[in-house]
Coordinates of C-alpha atoms in Angstrom, one line a residue:
M1 CA -38.5 -47.1 -68.9
T2 CA -35.8 -46.2 -71.4
R3 CA -33.1 -43.9 -70.2
T4 CA -32.2 -41.0 -72.2
P5 CA -28.6 -40.4 -72.8
V6 CA -27.2 -37.3 -70.9
M7 CA -24.4 -35.3 -72.5
S8 CA -21.7 -34.2 -70.5
L9 CA -19.3 -31.4 -71.1
N10 CA -16.4 -33.6 -72.1
S11 CA -18.2 -36.2 -74.1
V12 CA -18.6 -36.3 -77.7
E13 CA -21.9 -35.7 -79.3
G14 CA -23.5 -39.2 -79.7
E15 CA -21.9 -41.0 -77.0
E16 CA -22.9 -41.3 -73.1
D17 CA -20.9 -39.8 -70.2
P18 CA -19.1 -43.0 -69.0
L19 CA -19.7 -41.6 -65.5
L20 CA -23.5 -42.0 -65.8
Q21 CA -23.3 -45.3 -67.2
V22 CA -24.6 -47.9 -65.0
G23 CA -23.6 -51.8 -64.3
P24 CA -20.5 -53.5 -63.8
V25 CA -18.6 -51.9 -66.9
G26 CA -19.9 -48.3 -65.8
E27 CA -18.7 -48.9 -62.1
Q28 CA -15.4 -49.8 -63.1
Q29 CA -15.2 -47.0 -65.3
V30 CA -16.3 -44.6 -62.5
D31 CA -13.7 -46.2 -60.3
R32 CA -10.9 -45.7 -63.1
T33 CA -12.4 -42.0 -64.0
T34 CA -12.3 -40.9 -60.2
S35 CA -8.8 -42.1 -59.7
S36 CA -7.6 -40.3 -62.6
V37 CA -9.3 -37.3 -61.1
L38 CA -7.8 -37.6 -57.7
A39 CA -4.3 -38.0 -59.6
R40 CA -4.8 -34.7 -61.7
M41 CA -6.1 -32.9 -58.6
R42 CA -3.0 -33.9 -56.7
A43 CA -0.8 -32.9 -59.6
V44 CA -2.1 -29.5 -59.6
L45 CA -2.1 -29.1 -56.0
H46 CA 1.6 -29.9 -56.2
T47 CA 2.3 -27.6 -58.8
I48 CA 0.5 -24.7 -56.7
E49 CA 2.6 -25.7 -53.6
A50 CA 5.9 -25.6 -55.7
E51 CA 4.9 -22.1 -57.2
E52 CA 4.1 -20.8 -53.7
V53 CA 7.6 -22.1 -52.5
Q54 CA 9.3 -20.3 -55.5
A55 CA 7.4 -17.0 -54.7
T56 CA 8.3 -17.2 -51.2
V57 CA 12.1 -17.7 -52.1
A58 CA 12.2 -15.2 -54.7
I59 CA 10.5 -12.6 -52.2
P60 CA 11.7 -12.8 -48.9
H61 CA 9.9 -11.4 -45.8
D62 CA 10.0 -7.7 -44.9
K63 CA 11.2 -6.8 -48.6
E64 CA 9.5 -4.6 -51.5
E65 CA 9.5 -4.9 -55.3
Y66 CA 11.6 -1.8 -56.2
F67 CA 11.9 -2.4 -60.1
D68 CA 9.5 -3.7 -62.5
D69 CA 9.9 -4.3 -66.4
K70 CA 8.5 -1.2 -67.3
P71 CA 11.2 1.7 -68.7
P72 CA 12.0 3.7 -65.6
A73 CA 10.2 7.1 -65.0
W74 CA 12.4 10.2 -64.8
F75 CA 10.9 10.5 -61.3
S76 CA 8.7 8.3 -58.9
F77 CA 7.4 9.4 -55.7
K78 CA 6.8 5.6 -55.2
K79 CA 10.4 4.6 -55.8
L80 CA 11.7 7.3 -53.7
W81 CA 9.3 6.0 -50.7
A82 CA 10.6 2.6 -51.3
F83 CA 14.3 3.6 -51.0
T84 CA 13.7 6.1 -48.1
G85 CA 15.1 5.1 -44.8
P86 CA 18.9 4.5 -44.9
G87 CA 19.8 8.1 -45.4
F88 CA 17.5 9.4 -42.3
L89 CA 19.5 6.8 -40.4
M90 CA 22.9 8.1 -41.6
S91 CA 21.5 11.5 -40.9
I92 CA 21.3 10.9 -37.2
A93 CA 25.1 11.3 -36.8
Y94 CA 24.7 14.8 -37.8
L95 CA 22.3 15.2 -35.0
D96 CA 23.8 13.7 -32.0
P97 CA 24.7 15.3 -28.5
G98 CA 28.3 16.2 -30.0
N99 CA 26.7 18.1 -33.0
L100 CA 24.4 19.9 -30.4
E101 CA 27.1 21.2 -28.3
S102 CA 29.2 22.3 -31.0
D103 CA 26.1 24.2 -32.3
L104 CA 25.3 25.8 -29.0
Q105 CA 28.8 26.6 -28.6
A106 CA 29.1 28.3 -31.9
G107 CA 26.0 30.2 -31.5
A108 CA 26.9 31.5 -28.1
A109 CA 30.5 32.4 -29.3
A110 CA 30.1 33.7 -32.7
G111 CA 26.3 34.3 -33.1
Y112 CA 24.9 33.8 -36.7
S113 CA 28.2 34.1 -38.3
L114 CA 29.2 30.2 -38.6
L115 CA 25.8 29.2 -40.4
W116 CA 27.7 29.2 -43.8
V117 CA 30.3 26.7 -42.2
L118 CA 27.2 24.5 -40.7
W119 CA 25.8 24.5 -44.5
W120 CA 29.0 24.0 -46.4
A121 CA 30.0 21.3 -44.0
T122 CA 26.8 19.6 -44.2
V123 CA 27.2 19.8 -48.0
M124 CA 30.7 18.0 -47.8
G125 CA 29.3 15.5 -45.6
L126 CA 26.7 14.8 -48.2
L127 CA 29.2 14.4 -51.1
L128 CA 31.1 11.8 -48.6
Q129 CA 28.1 9.9 -47.6
L130 CA 27.0 9.7 -51.5
L131 CA 30.3 8.0 -52.2
A132 CA 29.8 5.4 -49.4
A133 CA 26.1 4.9 -50.7
R134 CA 27.2 4.2 -54.2
L135 CA 30.1 2.0 -52.9
G136 CA 27.5 -0.4 -51.2
V137 CA 25.1 -0.2 -54.2
V138 CA 27.4 -1.3 -56.6
T139 CA 29.5 -3.6 -54.9
G140 CA 26.9 -5.4 -52.7
K141 CA 29.3 -5.1 -50.1
H142 CA 30.0 -2.5 -47.3
L143 CA 33.5 -0.4 -46.8
A144 CA 34.4 -2.6 -43.9
Q145 CA 34.4 -5.7 -46.2
I146 CA 36.1 -4.4 -48.9
C147 CA 38.9 -3.0 -46.8
R148 CA 39.2 -6.7 -45.6
E149 CA 39.6 -7.9 -49.1
E150 CA 41.8 -5.2 -50.3
Y151 CA 44.3 -4.7 -47.6
P152 CA 46.7 -7.2 -45.6
K153 CA 45.2 -8.5 -42.1
E154 CA 47.6 -6.4 -40.1
A155 CA 46.1 -3.1 -41.5
T156 CA 42.7 -4.6 -41.4
W157 CA 43.0 -5.2 -37.7
L158 CA 44.5 -1.7 -37.1
L159 CA 41.7 0.0 -39.4
W160 CA 39.1 -2.0 -37.1
L161 CA 40.7 -0.7 -34.0
M162 CA 40.6 2.9 -35.2
T163 CA 36.9 2.6 -36.2
E164 CA 36.0 1.0 -33.1
L165 CA 37.7 3.7 -30.9
A166 CA 35.6 6.3 -32.8
I167 CA 32.4 4.4 -32.3
I168 CA 33.2 4.1 -28.7
G169 CA 34.2 7.7 -28.3
S170 CA 30.6 8.7 -30.2
D171 CA 28.8 6.4 -27.6
I172 CA 30.2 8.1 -24.7
Q173 CA 29.0 11.5 -26.0
E174 CA 25.6 10.0 -26.8
V175 CA 25.2 8.3 -23.4
I176 CA 26.0 11.5 -21.5
G177 CA 23.7 13.5 -23.6
S178 CA 21.1 11.3 -22.8
A179 CA 21.9 11.2 -19.3
I180 CA 21.5 15.0 -19.0
A181 CA 18.1 14.9 -20.6
V182 CA 17.0 12.3 -18.2
N183 CA 18.2 14.3 -15.3
I184 CA 16.4 17.3 -16.6
L185 CA 13.1 15.5 -17.2
S186 CA 13.2 14.0 -13.7
K187 CA 13.7 17.5 -12.2
G188 CA 17.0 16.1 -11.0
T189 CA 15.5 13.0 -9.0
I190 CA 17.7 10.8 -11.0
P191 CA 21.3 11.7 -10.8
L192 CA 23.4 12.0 -13.9
W193 CA 25.2 8.4 -13.2
G194 CA 21.5 7.0 -13.1
G195 CA 20.7 8.5 -16.3
V196 CA 23.9 7.0 -17.9
L197 CA 22.9 3.4 -16.7
I198 CA 19.2 4.0 -18.0
T199 CA 20.6 5.3 -21.4
A200 CA 22.8 2.3 -21.5
A201 CA 20.2 0.0 -20.5
D202 CA 17.2 1.0 -22.6
T203 CA 19.3 0.8 -25.8
F204 CA 18.4 -2.9 -25.8
T205 CA 14.8 -2.2 -27.0
F206 CA 16.9 -1.4 -30.3
L207 CA 17.5 -5.2 -30.5
L208 CA 13.6 -6.1 -29.9
L209 CA 12.4 -3.8 -32.8
E210 CA 15.0 -4.9 -35.3
G211 CA 13.5 -8.2 -35.3
Y212 CA 10.3 -7.0 -36.6
G213 CA 11.8 -5.6 -39.7
V214 CA 14.0 -3.0 -41.2
R215 CA 10.9 -0.7 -42.1
K216 CA 9.6 -0.6 -38.4
L217 CA 13.3 0.3 -37.4
E218 CA 13.5 2.9 -39.9
A219 CA 9.9 4.3 -38.8
L220 CA 11.2 4.6 -35.4
F221 CA 14.2 6.7 -36.2
G222 CA 11.7 8.8 -38.3
V223 CA 9.8 9.5 -35.3
L224 CA 12.8 10.3 -33.1
I225 CA 13.9 12.9 -35.9
T226 CA 10.6 14.4 -36.0
T227 CA 10.8 14.7 -32.2
M228 CA 14.1 16.8 -32.6
A229 CA 12.5 19.0 -35.4
V230 CA 9.5 19.9 -33.5
T231 CA 11.4 20.4 -30.1
F232 CA 14.1 22.3 -31.6
G233 CA 11.7 24.0 -33.9
V234 CA 9.4 25.3 -31.1
E235 CA 12.9 26.4 -29.1
Y236 CA 13.4 28.5 -32.5
I237 CA 9.9 30.0 -32.3
I238 CA 10.4 31.0 -28.8
A239 CA 13.6 32.5 -29.1
E240 CA 12.5 34.9 -32.2
P241 CA 15.7 35.3 -34.0
N242 CA 16.2 37.9 -36.6
Q243 CA 15.5 36.4 -39.7
A244 CA 17.8 38.9 -41.8
D245 CA 20.7 38.0 -39.5
V246 CA 20.1 34.5 -40.0
M247 CA 20.1 34.7 -43.9
L248 CA 23.4 36.9 -43.8
G249 CA 25.0 34.3 -41.5
L250 CA 23.9 31.8 -44.0
V251 CA 25.1 33.5 -47.4
V252 CA 28.1 36.0 -46.3
P253 CA 31.4 33.8 -45.2
T254 CA 32.8 35.8 -42.3
L255 CA 35.5 34.1 -40.1
S256 CA 37.5 35.9 -37.3
S257 CA 40.5 34.7 -35.3
S258 CA 38.4 34.5 -32.4
T259 CA 35.6 32.0 -34.0
I260 CA 38.2 29.8 -35.7
Q261 CA 38.3 27.2 -32.9
Q262 CA 34.1 26.9 -33.2
A263 CA 34.5 26.7 -37.2
V264 CA 36.8 24.1 -37.0
G265 CA 34.8 22.1 -34.0
M266 CA 31.5 22.3 -36.2
V267 CA 33.2 20.7 -39.3
G268 CA 34.9 18.0 -37.2
A269 CA 31.4 17.2 -35.3
V270 CA 29.3 17.0 -38.6
I271 CA 31.6 14.4 -40.5
M272 CA 32.1 11.3 -38.5
P273 CA 34.1 8.4 -39.6
H274 CA 31.8 5.6 -38.5
N275 CA 29.0 7.0 -40.3
I276 CA 30.6 6.4 -43.8
Y277 CA 31.0 2.7 -42.9
L278 CA 27.3 2.5 -41.7
H279 CA 25.8 4.3 -44.7
S280 CA 27.5 1.9 -47.1
A281 CA 26.0 -1.1 -45.2
L282 CA 22.2 0.4 -44.8
V283 CA 21.8 0.8 -48.5
Q284 CA 22.2 -3.0 -49.0
S285 CA 18.7 -3.2 -47.0
R286 CA 17.1 -2.8 -50.7
D287 CA 17.3 -5.6 -53.2
V288 CA 19.2 -4.4 -56.4
K289 CA 20.3 -6.7 -59.2
R290 CA 24.2 -5.9 -59.5
D291 CA 24.4 -7.0 -63.1
S292 CA 21.5 -4.3 -64.1
D293 CA 22.9 -1.1 -65.0
V294 CA 19.4 0.5 -64.9
Q295 CA 18.8 -0.7 -61.7
L296 CA 22.0 0.5 -60.2
K297 CA 21.3 3.7 -61.7
E298 CA 18.0 4.0 -60.3
A299 CA 19.2 3.0 -56.8
N300 CA 22.0 5.4 -57.0
K301 CA 19.6 8.2 -58.0
Y302 CA 16.8 7.5 -55.3
F303 CA 19.4 7.0 -52.5
A304 CA 20.9 10.1 -53.4
I305 CA 17.9 12.3 -53.5
E306 CA 16.8 10.5 -50.2
S307 CA 20.2 11.4 -48.4
A308 CA 20.0 14.9 -49.5
I309 CA 16.4 15.3 -48.1
A310 CA 17.7 13.9 -44.9
L311 CA 20.7 16.0 -44.7
L312 CA 19.0 19.0 -45.3
L313 CA 16.7 18.4 -42.6
S314 CA 19.4 17.9 -40.3
F315 CA 20.8 21.1 -41.2
I316 CA 17.8 23.0 -40.5
I317 CA 17.5 21.5 -36.9
N318 CA 21.4 22.4 -36.3
L319 CA 20.6 26.1 -37.7
F320 CA 17.8 26.0 -35.1
V321 CA 20.0 25.2 -32.1
V322 CA 22.7 27.6 -33.4
S323 CA 20.2 30.5 -33.8
V324 CA 18.5 29.9 -30.5
F325 CA 21.8 30.2 -28.3
A326 CA 22.9 33.0 -30.7
V327 CA 19.7 35.2 -29.8
G328 CA 20.1 34.2 -26.1
F329 CA 23.6 34.2 -25.3
Y330 CA 25.9 35.9 -28.1
G331 CA 27.8 38.8 -26.3
T332 CA 26.6 37.8 -23.0
P333 CA 29.0 36.6 -20.0
E334 CA 27.3 33.2 -19.9
A335 CA 28.8 32.5 -23.6
D336 CA 32.1 31.3 -22.3
D337 CA 30.9 29.1 -20.0
I338 CA 27.6 27.4 -21.7
G339 CA 27.8 23.7 -22.6
L340 CA 25.8 20.8 -22.9
H341 CA 25.5 20.0 -19.3
N342 CA 24.2 23.6 -18.3
A343 CA 22.7 24.6 -21.5
G344 CA 19.1 23.7 -20.2
E345 CA 19.7 25.7 -17.0
Y346 CA 20.5 29.0 -19.4
L347 CA 17.5 28.2 -21.5
Q348 CA 15.2 28.2 -18.3
K349 CA 16.5 31.6 -17.1
Q350 CA 16.2 33.2 -20.4
Y351 CA 12.8 31.6 -21.6
G352 CA 11.0 29.8 -18.7
D353 CA 10.4 26.3 -17.8
F354 CA 8.7 25.4 -20.8
A355 CA 12.1 25.9 -23.2
L356 CA 13.9 23.9 -20.4
Y357 CA 11.8 20.6 -21.0
I358 CA 11.4 20.9 -24.7
W359 CA 15.2 21.2 -24.8
A360 CA 15.5 18.0 -22.8
I361 CA 13.1 16.0 -25.0
G362 CA 15.0 16.9 -28.1
L363 CA 18.2 16.1 -26.5
L364 CA 17.1 12.8 -25.2
A365 CA 15.7 11.8 -28.6
A366 CA 19.1 12.8 -30.0
G367 CA 20.8 10.7 -27.9
Q368 CA 18.9 7.9 -27.9
S369 CA 18.9 7.8 -31.8
S370 CA 22.5 8.3 -32.2
T371 CA 23.0 5.6 -29.6
M372 CA 21.2 3.1 -31.9
T373 CA 22.8 3.8 -34.9
G374 CA 26.2 3.5 -33.3
T375 CA 25.3 0.0 -32.2
Y376 CA 24.2 -0.7 -35.8
A377 CA 27.6 0.8 -37.1
G378 CA 29.6 -1.2 -34.7
Q379 CA 27.7 -4.5 -35.6
F380 CA 28.7 -3.9 -39.4
V381 CA 32.2 -2.8 -38.6
M382 CA 33.0 -5.9 -36.6
Q383 CA 31.4 -8.2 -39.3
G384 CA 33.2 -6.4 -42.0
F385 CA 36.9 -6.0 -40.6
L386 CA 37.0 -9.3 -38.9
D387 CA 34.5 -11.6 -40.4
L388 CA 33.2 -12.2 -36.9
K389 CA 29.8 -12.7 -36.3
I390 CA 28.6 -12.4 -32.7
A391 CA 25.2 -12.3 -31.1
R392 CA 24.0 -8.6 -31.2
W393 CA 23.1 -8.5 -27.5
K394 CA 26.7 -9.6 -26.7
R395 CA 28.1 -6.6 -28.9
V396 CA 25.6 -4.3 -27.5
L397 CA 26.6 -5.1 -23.8
L398 CA 30.3 -5.1 -24.6
T399 CA 30.2 -1.4 -26.2
R400 CA 27.7 -0.1 -23.7
T401 CA 30.2 -1.4 -20.8
I402 CA 32.9 0.4 -22.4
A403 CA 31.3 3.5 -23.0
I404 CA 29.5 3.6 -19.5
L405 CA 32.6 3.2 -17.7
P406 CA 34.2 6.6 -18.3
A407 CA 30.9 8.4 -18.3
V408 CA 29.9 7.0 -14.9
V409 CA 33.4 8.1 -13.7
V410 CA 32.8 11.7 -14.9
A411 CA 29.1 11.7 -13.7
L412 CA 30.3 10.7 -10.0
T413 CA 33.3 13.1 -9.8
A414 CA 32.5 16.3 -11.4
T415 CA 30.1 17.5 -13.8
D416 CA 32.4 20.4 -14.7
F417 CA 34.4 17.9 -16.8
L418 CA 31.6 17.1 -19.1
D419 CA 32.3 19.6 -21.7
S420 CA 36.1 19.0 -21.5
L421 CA 35.6 15.4 -22.0
D422 CA 33.0 16.1 -25.0
Q423 CA 35.8 18.3 -26.6
W424 CA 38.5 15.7 -26.4
L425 CA 36.1 13.2 -27.7
N426 CA 35.6 15.4 -31.1
V427 CA 39.6 15.4 -31.2
L428 CA 39.1 11.6 -31.2
Q429 CA 36.8 11.7 -34.1
A430 CA 38.9 14.1 -36.0
V431 CA 42.0 11.6 -35.3
Q432 CA 40.0 8.6 -37.0
L433 CA 38.3 10.3 -39.8
P434 CA 41.1 9.5 -42.5
F435 CA 40.6 6.0 -41.7
A436 CA 37.3 5.9 -43.3
L437 CA 37.6 8.9 -45.6
V438 CA 40.8 7.5 -47.5
P439 CA 39.2 4.1 -48.3
V440 CA 36.2 5.3 -49.7
L441 CA 37.9 7.7 -51.8
L442 CA 40.2 5.1 -53.0
F443 CA 37.6 2.4 -53.8
T444 CA 35.0 4.6 -55.4
N445 CA 37.6 6.0 -57.7
S446 CA 38.7 2.4 -58.6
S447 CA 37.3 1.1 -61.9
A448 CA 38.4 -2.1 -61.1
I449 CA 35.9 -2.2 -57.8
M450 CA 33.1 0.2 -59.3
G451 CA 33.5 -0.7 -63.0
K452 CA 31.3 2.0 -65.1
F453 CA 30.2 3.6 -61.8
S454 CA 33.5 4.7 -60.6
N455 CA 34.0 8.2 -60.1
P456 CA 34.8 10.5 -63.1
L457 CA 38.1 12.4 -63.1
I458 CA 36.4 15.7 -62.2
V459 CA 34.6 14.0 -59.2
Q460 CA 37.9 12.4 -57.9
L461 CA 39.7 15.9 -58.0
V462 CA 36.7 17.3 -56.1
T463 CA 36.2 14.7 -53.7
W464 CA 40.1 14.4 -53.0
V465 CA 40.3 18.1 -52.6
L466 CA 37.4 18.1 -49.9
G467 CA 38.5 15.1 -48.3
L468 CA 42.3 16.4 -47.8
G469 CA 40.7 19.7 -46.8
V470 CA 38.6 18.0 -44.0
I471 CA 41.5 16.2 -42.9
A472 CA 43.6 19.5 -42.6
I473 CA 40.9 21.0 -40.5
N474 CA 40.8 18.1 -38.2
I475 CA 44.6 18.1 -37.8
Y476 CA 44.3 21.8 -36.9
S477 CA 41.9 21.0 -34.3
I478 CA 44.1 18.1 -33.0
I479 CA 47.1 20.6 -32.7
Q480 CA 44.8 23.0 -31.1
A481 CA 43.7 20.8 -28.5
F482 CA 47.5 19.4 -27.5
E483 CA 48.5 23.2 -27.1
V484 CA 46.6 23.4 -23.7
L485 CA 48.5 20.4 -22.3
P486 CA 51.5 21.0 -20.0
Q487 CA 54.6 21.9 -22.8
T488 CA 57.1 19.1 -21.6
W489 CA 59.8 17.5 -23.7
W490 CA 58.4 14.0 -23.2
L491 CA 54.9 14.9 -24.2
F492 CA 56.1 16.9 -27.4
A493 CA 58.1 13.7 -28.3
I494 CA 55.2 11.4 -27.7
F495 CA 52.9 13.9 -29.9
V496 CA 55.8 14.0 -33.0
F497 CA 56.3 10.3 -32.5
G498 CA 52.6 9.3 -32.6
G499 CA 52.2 11.7 -35.6
I500 CA 54.7 10.1 -37.6
L501 CA 53.3 6.8 -37.3
Y502 CA 49.8 8.1 -37.9
F503 CA 50.7 9.6 -41.1
A504 CA 52.9 6.6 -42.2
F505 CA 49.6 4.4 -42.0
I506 CA 47.8 6.8 -43.9
I507 CA 50.4 6.8 -46.6
F508 CA 50.5 3.4 -46.4
L509 CA 46.5 2.9 -47.1
I510 CA 47.1 4.8 -50.4
V511 CA 50.4 3.4 -51.5
F512 CA 48.8 -0.2 -51.0
V513 CA 45.9 0.4 -53.3
Y514 CA 48.0 2.1 -56.1
H515 CA 51.1 0.4 -56.3
A516 CA 51.0 -3.3 -56.7
K517 CA 54.9 -3.7 -57.1
L518 CA 55.7 -1.6 -54.0
R519 CA 53.0 -4.0 -52.1
R520 CA 54.9 -7.1 -53.1
L521 CA 58.4 -5.9 -52.2
L522 CA 57.0 -4.9 -48.9
H523 CA 55.5 -8.5 -48.9
C524 CA 59.1 -9.9 -49.5
L525 CA 60.7 -7.9 -47.1
G526 CA 58.9 -9.7 -44.4
R527 CA 59.3 -13.2 -45.6
P528 CA 62.4 -15.5 -45.9
F529 CA 65.0 -14.9 -48.4
G530 CA 64.0 -16.4 -51.8
C531 CA 60.3 -16.1 -51.4
C532 CA 60.1 -13.3 -54.3
Q533 CA 61.1 -15.8 -57.4
A534 CA 58.9 -15.4 -60.0
G535 CA 55.6 -17.5 -59.9
P536 CA 54.5 -19.5 -62.7
D537 CA 51.4 -17.2 -63.7
D538 CA 52.3 -13.7 -63.7
G539 CA 55.6 -13.3 -62.3
Q540 CA 54.6 -12.7 -58.8
P541 CA 56.0 -14.7 -56.0
E542 CA 53.8 -17.9 -55.2
E543 CA 53.3 -16.7 -51.7
A544 CA 52.5 -13.3 -52.8
Q545 CA 50.0 -14.5 -54.9
K546 CA 48.1 -15.7 -51.8
V547 CA 48.1 -12.4 -50.3
T548 CA 47.1 -10.4 -53.4
S549 CA 43.9 -8.1 -52.9
G550 CA 40.7 -8.4 -54.6
Y551 CA 41.7 -4.8 -56.0
E552 CA 44.5 -6.6 -57.7
R553 CA 43.0 -9.6 -58.7
T554 CA 40.2 -7.7 -60.4

């Protein structure tokens, strides 16, 4: 029987497929062909595996693609959603227990008349937060890192100390606020000191959640903010404030001598120093090419929109709290005594048990969320200023311990001191604010650091006026706080001497950046004679060249 040649897809017409040939020669051809096919398959598999590895490296776990090759649209909800997260984490500092106490005291003491102060304080806070976000996006570094590069080691350590004090002070407020909420929700079963310990311990859940990715962490904070919005919104509905009075307080600025203290406290509570450091770090959770102007502009735009939405929501929540206490307590004998520790009790008398527990849930959400962001800020501050990387659980344990000790002491001794402690902690925040405000203004105004994204002249003028205004308001609050202390000569001397050192350091932070020659002179004054001989490169002393900041090198 004659075999009919069979054509293969790879064979030429008139030739038989070597794979189908029989005999010794055909068998050898089959072996060679099989080996060739297997070799090609191995090469293809190797190529695929290499491509998969490259893809894995290019797109890290829990990262999203934020940009494409298409020309950017004027606006994209998809991109806005991709960049949503850092601004809402930042906004939690505007809703912490310290802010809530400032809100309720302003409402009880001044009614609706300070709502315009709350609005413009939030607007000022937004402008400063946008500067911090732009700094992080454009440079790829957060504010603490840039401070370490720009200032000498001694100044960096002092800045770190000041910022850590601000974080610890804020932490104490948040722990006490959460402890009050736990005490209310347990119907007094858990004492205040027990609530302090529980609040400190449950912060470790933050560590567990962060391991699952930044988007899940942002989702948790979204839930906590929603909880505050719902609970305080329900309180607003129960209180039924006069909407015309609310609008009047928003649009008509009024300020009397009796409400200045509440207005100053409201501004000081809204703008917090560690939050500026935090925001400059949070924006780096999104991948942006620093050499692409298009991507930098897109990132700055969507981060600005997201931050504005987040702070608008925080303003509405604060407005709810001010209005509730304005309706229930403005002009009453209780207005002078109301504070965070007894606010729930007064709400219960005025509106019933439901209002009490709704308030406690909102207060607990505020305390827990702000405690977590404070821990997050502490991590970035320590790494940035000191270039010191320690396990986060050690960092949390250290800060929790420092924050718990004074809170437990107050909780065990007398609850009447809680509001006094909170007021002094607000003073501490006011003292520390320039050490975040001055660097972020200096660095975002610098074309050497920001390039073409540095602030235009008009923005520089506006931000410096706002910044100096905020600092002046805080200094006023500091002076007010010290007026209640005993008027002794030694206390006055300490206050004056401390004030001189305080302002000298602020001036140094400004002068060091703007005046390189003075910087070199100060360096030489601290070195042996002869160190200031001209170096071979640019006329600077050889030793001085080693300490030249990143700002000057650029």
